[in-house]
Short mmCIF file of C-alpha atoms and ligand atoms in Angstrom, two decimals:
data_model
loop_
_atom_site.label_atom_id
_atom_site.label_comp_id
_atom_site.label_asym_id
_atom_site.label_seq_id
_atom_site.Cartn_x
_atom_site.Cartn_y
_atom_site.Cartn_z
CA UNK A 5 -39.11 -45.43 74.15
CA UNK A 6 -39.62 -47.76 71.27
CA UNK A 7 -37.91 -50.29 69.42
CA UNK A 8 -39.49 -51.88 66.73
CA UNK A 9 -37.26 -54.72 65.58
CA UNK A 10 -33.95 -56.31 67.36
CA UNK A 11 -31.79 -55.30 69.62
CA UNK A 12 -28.14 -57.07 70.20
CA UNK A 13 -26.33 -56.23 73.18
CA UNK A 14 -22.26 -57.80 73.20
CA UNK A 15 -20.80 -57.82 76.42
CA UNK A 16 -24.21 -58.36 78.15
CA UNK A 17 -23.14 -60.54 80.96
CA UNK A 18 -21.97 -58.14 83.24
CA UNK A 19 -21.89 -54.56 84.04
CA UNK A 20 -23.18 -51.80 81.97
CA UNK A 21 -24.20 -54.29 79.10
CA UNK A 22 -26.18 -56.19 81.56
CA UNK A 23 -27.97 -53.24 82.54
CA UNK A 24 -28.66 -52.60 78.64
CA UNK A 25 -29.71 -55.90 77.60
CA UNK A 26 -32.62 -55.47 80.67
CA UNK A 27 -33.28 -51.70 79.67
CA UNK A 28 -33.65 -52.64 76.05
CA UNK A 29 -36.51 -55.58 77.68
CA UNK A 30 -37.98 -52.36 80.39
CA UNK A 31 -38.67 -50.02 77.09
CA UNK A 32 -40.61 -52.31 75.19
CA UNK A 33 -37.86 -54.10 72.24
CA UNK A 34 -39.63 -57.41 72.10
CA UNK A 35 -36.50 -59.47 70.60
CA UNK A 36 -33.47 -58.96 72.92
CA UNK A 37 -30.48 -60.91 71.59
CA UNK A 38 -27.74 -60.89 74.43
CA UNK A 39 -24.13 -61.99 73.69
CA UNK A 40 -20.54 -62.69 76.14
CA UNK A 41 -17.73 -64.89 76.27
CA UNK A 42 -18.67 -66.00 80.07
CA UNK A 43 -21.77 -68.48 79.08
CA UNK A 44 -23.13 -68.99 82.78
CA UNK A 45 -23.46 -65.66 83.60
CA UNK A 46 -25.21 -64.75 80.40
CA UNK A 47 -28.03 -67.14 81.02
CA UNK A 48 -28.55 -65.67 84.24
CA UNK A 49 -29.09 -62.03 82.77
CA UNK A 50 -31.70 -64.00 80.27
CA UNK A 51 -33.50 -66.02 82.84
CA UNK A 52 -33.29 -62.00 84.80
CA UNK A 53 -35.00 -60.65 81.52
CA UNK A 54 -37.69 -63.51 80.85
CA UNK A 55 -38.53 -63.46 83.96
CA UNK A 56 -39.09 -59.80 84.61
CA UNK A 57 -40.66 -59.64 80.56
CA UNK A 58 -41.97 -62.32 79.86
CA UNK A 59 -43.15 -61.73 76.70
CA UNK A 60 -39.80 -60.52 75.58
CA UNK A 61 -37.58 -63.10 73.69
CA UNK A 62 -34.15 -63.41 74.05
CA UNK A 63 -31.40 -65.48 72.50
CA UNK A 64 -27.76 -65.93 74.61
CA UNK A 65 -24.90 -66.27 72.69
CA UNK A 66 -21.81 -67.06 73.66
CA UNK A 67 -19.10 -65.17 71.53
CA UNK A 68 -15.44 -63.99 71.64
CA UNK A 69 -14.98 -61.20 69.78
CA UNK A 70 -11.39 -61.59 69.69
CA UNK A 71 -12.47 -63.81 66.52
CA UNK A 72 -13.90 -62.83 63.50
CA UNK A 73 -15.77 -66.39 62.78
CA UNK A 74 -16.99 -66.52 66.50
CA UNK A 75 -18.64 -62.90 65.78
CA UNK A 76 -20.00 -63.58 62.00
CA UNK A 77 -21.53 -67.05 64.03
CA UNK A 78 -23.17 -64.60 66.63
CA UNK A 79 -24.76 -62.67 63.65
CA UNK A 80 -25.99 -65.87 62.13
CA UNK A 81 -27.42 -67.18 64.89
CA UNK A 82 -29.33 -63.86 65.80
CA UNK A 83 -30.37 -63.13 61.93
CA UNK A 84 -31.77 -67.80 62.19
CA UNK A 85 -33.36 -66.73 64.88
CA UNK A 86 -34.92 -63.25 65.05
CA UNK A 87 -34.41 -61.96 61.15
CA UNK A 88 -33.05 -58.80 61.34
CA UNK A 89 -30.82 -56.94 63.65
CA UNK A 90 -31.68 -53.11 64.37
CA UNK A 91 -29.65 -51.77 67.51
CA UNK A 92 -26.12 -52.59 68.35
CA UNK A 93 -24.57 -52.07 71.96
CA UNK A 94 -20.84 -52.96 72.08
CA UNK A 95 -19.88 -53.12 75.09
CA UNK A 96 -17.07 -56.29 75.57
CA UNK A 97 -13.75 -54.17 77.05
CA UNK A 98 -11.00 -55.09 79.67
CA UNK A 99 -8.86 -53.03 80.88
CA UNK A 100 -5.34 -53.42 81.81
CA UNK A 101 -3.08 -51.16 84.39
CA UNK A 102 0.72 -50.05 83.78
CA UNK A 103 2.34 -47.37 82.46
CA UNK A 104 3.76 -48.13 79.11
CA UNK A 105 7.40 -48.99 80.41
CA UNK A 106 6.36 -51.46 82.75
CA UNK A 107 3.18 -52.49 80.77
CA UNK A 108 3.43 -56.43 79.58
CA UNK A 109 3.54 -56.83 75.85
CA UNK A 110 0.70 -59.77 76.07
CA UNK A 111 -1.71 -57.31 78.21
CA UNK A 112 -1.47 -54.52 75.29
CA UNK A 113 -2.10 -57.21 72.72
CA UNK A 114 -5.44 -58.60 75.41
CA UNK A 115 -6.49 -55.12 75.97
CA UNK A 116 -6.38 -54.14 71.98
CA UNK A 117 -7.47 -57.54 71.15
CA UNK A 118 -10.99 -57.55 72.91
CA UNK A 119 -11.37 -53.05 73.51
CA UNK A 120 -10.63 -52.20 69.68
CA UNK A 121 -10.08 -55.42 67.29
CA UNK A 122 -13.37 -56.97 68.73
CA UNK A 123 -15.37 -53.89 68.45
CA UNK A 124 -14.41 -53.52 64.91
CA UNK A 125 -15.34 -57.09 64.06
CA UNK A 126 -18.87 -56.51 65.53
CA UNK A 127 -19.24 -53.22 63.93
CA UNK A 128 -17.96 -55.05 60.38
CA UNK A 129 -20.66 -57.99 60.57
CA UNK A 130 -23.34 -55.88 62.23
CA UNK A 131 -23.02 -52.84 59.73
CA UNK A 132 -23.22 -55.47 57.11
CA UNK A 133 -26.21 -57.14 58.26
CA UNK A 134 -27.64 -53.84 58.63
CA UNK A 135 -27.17 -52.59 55.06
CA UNK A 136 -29.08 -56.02 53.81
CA UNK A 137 -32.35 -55.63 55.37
CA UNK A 138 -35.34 -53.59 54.64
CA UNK A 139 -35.32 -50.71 57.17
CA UNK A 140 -38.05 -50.26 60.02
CA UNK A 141 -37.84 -47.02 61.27
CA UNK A 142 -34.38 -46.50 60.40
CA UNK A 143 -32.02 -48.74 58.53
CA UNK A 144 -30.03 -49.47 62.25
CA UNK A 145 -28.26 -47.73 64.69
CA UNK A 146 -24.89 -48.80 66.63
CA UNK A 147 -23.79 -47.90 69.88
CA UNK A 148 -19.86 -48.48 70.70
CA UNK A 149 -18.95 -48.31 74.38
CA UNK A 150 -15.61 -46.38 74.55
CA UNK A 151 -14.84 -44.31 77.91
CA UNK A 152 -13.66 -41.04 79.59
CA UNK A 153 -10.42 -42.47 78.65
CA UNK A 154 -11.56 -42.41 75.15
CA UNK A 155 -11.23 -38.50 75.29
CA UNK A 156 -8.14 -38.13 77.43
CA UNK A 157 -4.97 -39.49 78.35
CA UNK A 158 -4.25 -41.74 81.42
CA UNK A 159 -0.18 -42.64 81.94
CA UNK A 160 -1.59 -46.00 84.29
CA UNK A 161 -4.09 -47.21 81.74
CA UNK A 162 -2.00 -46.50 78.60
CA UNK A 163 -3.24 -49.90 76.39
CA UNK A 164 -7.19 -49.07 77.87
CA UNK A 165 -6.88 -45.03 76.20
CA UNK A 166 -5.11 -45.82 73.06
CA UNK A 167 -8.10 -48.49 72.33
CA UNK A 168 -10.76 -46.59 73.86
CA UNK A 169 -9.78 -43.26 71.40
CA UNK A 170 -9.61 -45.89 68.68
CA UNK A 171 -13.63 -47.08 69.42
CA UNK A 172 -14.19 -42.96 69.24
CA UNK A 173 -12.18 -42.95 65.85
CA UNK A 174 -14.00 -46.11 64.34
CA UNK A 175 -17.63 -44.46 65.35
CA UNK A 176 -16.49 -41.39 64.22
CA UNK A 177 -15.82 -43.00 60.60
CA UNK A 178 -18.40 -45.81 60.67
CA UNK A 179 -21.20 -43.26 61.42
CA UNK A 180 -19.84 -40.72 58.71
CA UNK A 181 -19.58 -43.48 56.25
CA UNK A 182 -23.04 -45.55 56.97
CA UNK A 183 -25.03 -42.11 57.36
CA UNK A 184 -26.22 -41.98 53.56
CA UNK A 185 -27.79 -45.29 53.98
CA UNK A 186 -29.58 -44.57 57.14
CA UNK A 187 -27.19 -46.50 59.87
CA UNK A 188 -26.29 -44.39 63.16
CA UNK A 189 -22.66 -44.82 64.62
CA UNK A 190 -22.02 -43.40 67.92
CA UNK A 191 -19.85 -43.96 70.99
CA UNK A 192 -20.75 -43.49 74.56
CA UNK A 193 -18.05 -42.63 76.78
CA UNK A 194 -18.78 -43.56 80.25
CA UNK A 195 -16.82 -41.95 83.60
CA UNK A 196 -16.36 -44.12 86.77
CA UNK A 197 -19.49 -46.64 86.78
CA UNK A 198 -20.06 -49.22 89.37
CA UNK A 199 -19.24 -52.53 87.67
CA UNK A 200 -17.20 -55.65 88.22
CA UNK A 201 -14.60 -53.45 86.34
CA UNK A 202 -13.67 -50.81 88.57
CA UNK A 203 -13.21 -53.57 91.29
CA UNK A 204 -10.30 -54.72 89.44
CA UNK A 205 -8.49 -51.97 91.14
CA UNK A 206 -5.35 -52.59 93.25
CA UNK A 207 -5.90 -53.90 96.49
CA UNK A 208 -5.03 -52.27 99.97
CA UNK A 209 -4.04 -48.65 100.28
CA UNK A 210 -2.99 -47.88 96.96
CA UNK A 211 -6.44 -49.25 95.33
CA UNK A 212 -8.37 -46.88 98.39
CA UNK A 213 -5.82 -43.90 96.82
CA UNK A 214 -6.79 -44.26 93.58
CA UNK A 215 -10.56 -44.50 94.30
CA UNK A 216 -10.37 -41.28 96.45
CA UNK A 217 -8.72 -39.63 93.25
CA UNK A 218 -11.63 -40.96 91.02
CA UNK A 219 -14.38 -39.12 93.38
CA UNK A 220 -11.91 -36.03 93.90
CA UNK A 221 -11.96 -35.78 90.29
CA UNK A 222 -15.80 -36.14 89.47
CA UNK A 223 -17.89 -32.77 89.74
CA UNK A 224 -21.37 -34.84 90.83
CA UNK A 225 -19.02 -36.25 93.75
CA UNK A 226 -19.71 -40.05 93.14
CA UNK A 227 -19.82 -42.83 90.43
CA UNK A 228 -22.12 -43.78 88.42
CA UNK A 229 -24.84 -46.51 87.83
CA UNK A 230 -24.94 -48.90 85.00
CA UNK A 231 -28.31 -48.16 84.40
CA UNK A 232 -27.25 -44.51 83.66
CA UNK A 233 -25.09 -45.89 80.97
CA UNK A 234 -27.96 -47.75 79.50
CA UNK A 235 -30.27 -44.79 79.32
CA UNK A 236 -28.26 -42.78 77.64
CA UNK A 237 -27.72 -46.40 74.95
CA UNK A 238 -31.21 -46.60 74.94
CA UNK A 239 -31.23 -42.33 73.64
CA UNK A 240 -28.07 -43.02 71.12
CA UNK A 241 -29.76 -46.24 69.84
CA UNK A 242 -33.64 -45.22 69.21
CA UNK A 243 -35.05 -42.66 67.33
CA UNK A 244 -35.11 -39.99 70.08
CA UNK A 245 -31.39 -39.65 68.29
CA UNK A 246 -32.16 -39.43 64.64
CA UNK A 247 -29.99 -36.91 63.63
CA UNK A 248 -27.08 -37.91 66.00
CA UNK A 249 -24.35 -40.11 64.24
CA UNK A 250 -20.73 -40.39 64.34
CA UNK A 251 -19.85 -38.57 67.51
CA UNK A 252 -19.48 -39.39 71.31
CA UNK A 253 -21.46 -38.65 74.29
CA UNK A 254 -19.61 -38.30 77.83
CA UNK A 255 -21.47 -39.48 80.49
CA UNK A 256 -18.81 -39.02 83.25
CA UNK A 257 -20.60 -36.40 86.04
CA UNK A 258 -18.61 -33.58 84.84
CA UNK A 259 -14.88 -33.49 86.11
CA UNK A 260 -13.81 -31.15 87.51
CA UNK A 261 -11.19 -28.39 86.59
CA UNK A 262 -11.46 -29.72 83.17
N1 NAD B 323 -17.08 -49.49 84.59
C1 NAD B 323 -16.51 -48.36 84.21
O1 NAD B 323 -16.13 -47.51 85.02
C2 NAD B 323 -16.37 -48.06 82.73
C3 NAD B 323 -15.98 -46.76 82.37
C4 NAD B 323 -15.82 -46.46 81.02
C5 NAD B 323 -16.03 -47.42 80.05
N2 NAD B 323 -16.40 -48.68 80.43
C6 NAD B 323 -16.59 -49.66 79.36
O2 NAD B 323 -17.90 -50.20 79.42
C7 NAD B 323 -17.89 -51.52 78.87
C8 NAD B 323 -18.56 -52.46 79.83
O3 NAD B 323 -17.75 -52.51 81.01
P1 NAD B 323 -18.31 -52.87 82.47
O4 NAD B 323 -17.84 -51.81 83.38
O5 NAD B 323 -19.75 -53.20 82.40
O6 NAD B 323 -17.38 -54.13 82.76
P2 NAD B 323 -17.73 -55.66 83.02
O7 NAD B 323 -16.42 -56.30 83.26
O8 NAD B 323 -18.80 -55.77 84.04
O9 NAD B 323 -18.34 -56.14 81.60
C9 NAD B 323 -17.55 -56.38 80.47
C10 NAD B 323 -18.12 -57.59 79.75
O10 NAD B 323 -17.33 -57.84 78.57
C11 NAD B 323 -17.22 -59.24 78.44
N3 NAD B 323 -16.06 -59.61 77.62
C12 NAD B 323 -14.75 -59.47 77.92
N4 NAD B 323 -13.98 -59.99 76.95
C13 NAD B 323 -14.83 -60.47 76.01
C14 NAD B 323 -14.64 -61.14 74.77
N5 NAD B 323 -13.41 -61.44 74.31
N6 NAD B 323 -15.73 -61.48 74.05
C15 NAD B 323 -16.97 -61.22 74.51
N7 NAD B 323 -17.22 -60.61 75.68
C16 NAD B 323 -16.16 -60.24 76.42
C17 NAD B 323 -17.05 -59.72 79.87
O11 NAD B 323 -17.28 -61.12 80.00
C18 NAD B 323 -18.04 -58.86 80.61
O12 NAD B 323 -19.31 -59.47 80.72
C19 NAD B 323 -16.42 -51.86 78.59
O13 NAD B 323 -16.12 -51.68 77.23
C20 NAD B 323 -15.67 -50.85 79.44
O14 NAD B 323 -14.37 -50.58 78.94
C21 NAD B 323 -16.57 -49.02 81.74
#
């Protein structure tokens, strides 16, 4: 695949975003901006990248996109550095378990905070940056990483599914909005993925319960990969996609009895 231009990649110290930020290197973007609240680990996925693509250049940021200046200030610093900005991969999410009786006010607040609030300040600044520059191929295009519990409900993970529908609803109206100007809005929505994430299960027997469910419930009869999840980025973000915008793609290994 190719990707003239810049590629930005929040949430890139870990995970699925991790797996991006290197993907976006593997198929040939030659300016990989890479951005995360945990600073250590985000130099390790650059010295990971220049070492494996060496003629790739990448800037680490460190950013919290719980706040709107810390996000404008990762936009700056890519735009100093690199120009332009031309793909998008939000990925930064938490989650947070309890039903919403026993759910903690302050872990709603976290998980909207950083799953919805943050998205929507990277989608502001980036969306703006886009619309400024004279467009490459296309004028950008923006992948939001919402989830399986983007498209249905969950009574444990009540804070994670209201935010996660509320990435699908901002794609959905970014990418309608920003089409007539030539800027792509979609959201992936990943199933069970092996990432630092789903080992923030419960411990003991009822963490081994609920991972049993997770497999019962997936048709392909296992999780997936992060580098599945950046594939199909790499598809919604490059112009293999050009007449995909504001929608969501599931990438979940069918559930069953759905
Ligand atoms: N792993 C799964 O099963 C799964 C399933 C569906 C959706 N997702 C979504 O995929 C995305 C990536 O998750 P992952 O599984 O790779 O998890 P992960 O925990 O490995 O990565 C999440 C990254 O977000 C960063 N982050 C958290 N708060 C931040 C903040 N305030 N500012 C900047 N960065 C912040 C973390 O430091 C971390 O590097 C998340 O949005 C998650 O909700 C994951």
């Amino acid at each position: 695949m190719d990707f003239p231009g810049v590629a930005l990649v929040v949430g890139a110290a870990s995970g699925i975003g991790k797996a991006t930020a290197l993907q976006y290197a593997a198929d040939g973007c030659q300016r990989v901006a890479i951005a995360d609240i945990q600073a250590l680990p985000l130099q390790e996925v650059q010295a990971e990248i220049e070492k494996d693509y060496p003629a790739v250049k990448v800037k680490a940021l460190q950013v919290d996109v719980t706040s709107y200046p810390s996000v404008q200030a990762m936009i700056d610093a890519v735009v100093e550095q690199f120009g332009r900005i031309d793909y998008c991969a939000n990925l930064a999410g938490i989650i947070g378990f309890g039903d919403t009786v026993n759910l903690p006010l302050s872990t709603f607040d976290n998980v909207y905070e950083v799953n919805l609030r943050g998205i929507f300040y990277c989608c502001k600044a980036e969306i703006a940056q886009m619309l400024q520059q004279s467009p490459l191929t296309s004028q950008g295009a923006i992948c939001n990483v919402s989830s399986q519990a983007g498209l249905m409900g969950n009574g444990n993970l009540p804070a994670y599914v209201a935010t996660k529908h509320g990435v699908v609803g901002l794609s959905k109206s970014d990418g309608a909005k920003y089409a007539s100007r030539g800027i792509r809005v979609n959201a992936l929505c990943p199933g069970s993925i092996e990432t630092p994430m789903l080992g923030h299960l419960p411990s003991g027997e009822e963490g081994k319960r609920r991972e049993a469910e997770r497999i019962q419930e997936i048709a392909m009869g296992r999780v997936g990969l992060p580098g599945e999840m950046a594939n199909c980025i790499m598809f919604l973000t490059s112009g293999r996609s050009s007449f995909v915008t504001a929608t969501t793609l599931a990438a979940h290994g069918g559930i069953r009895n759905q």
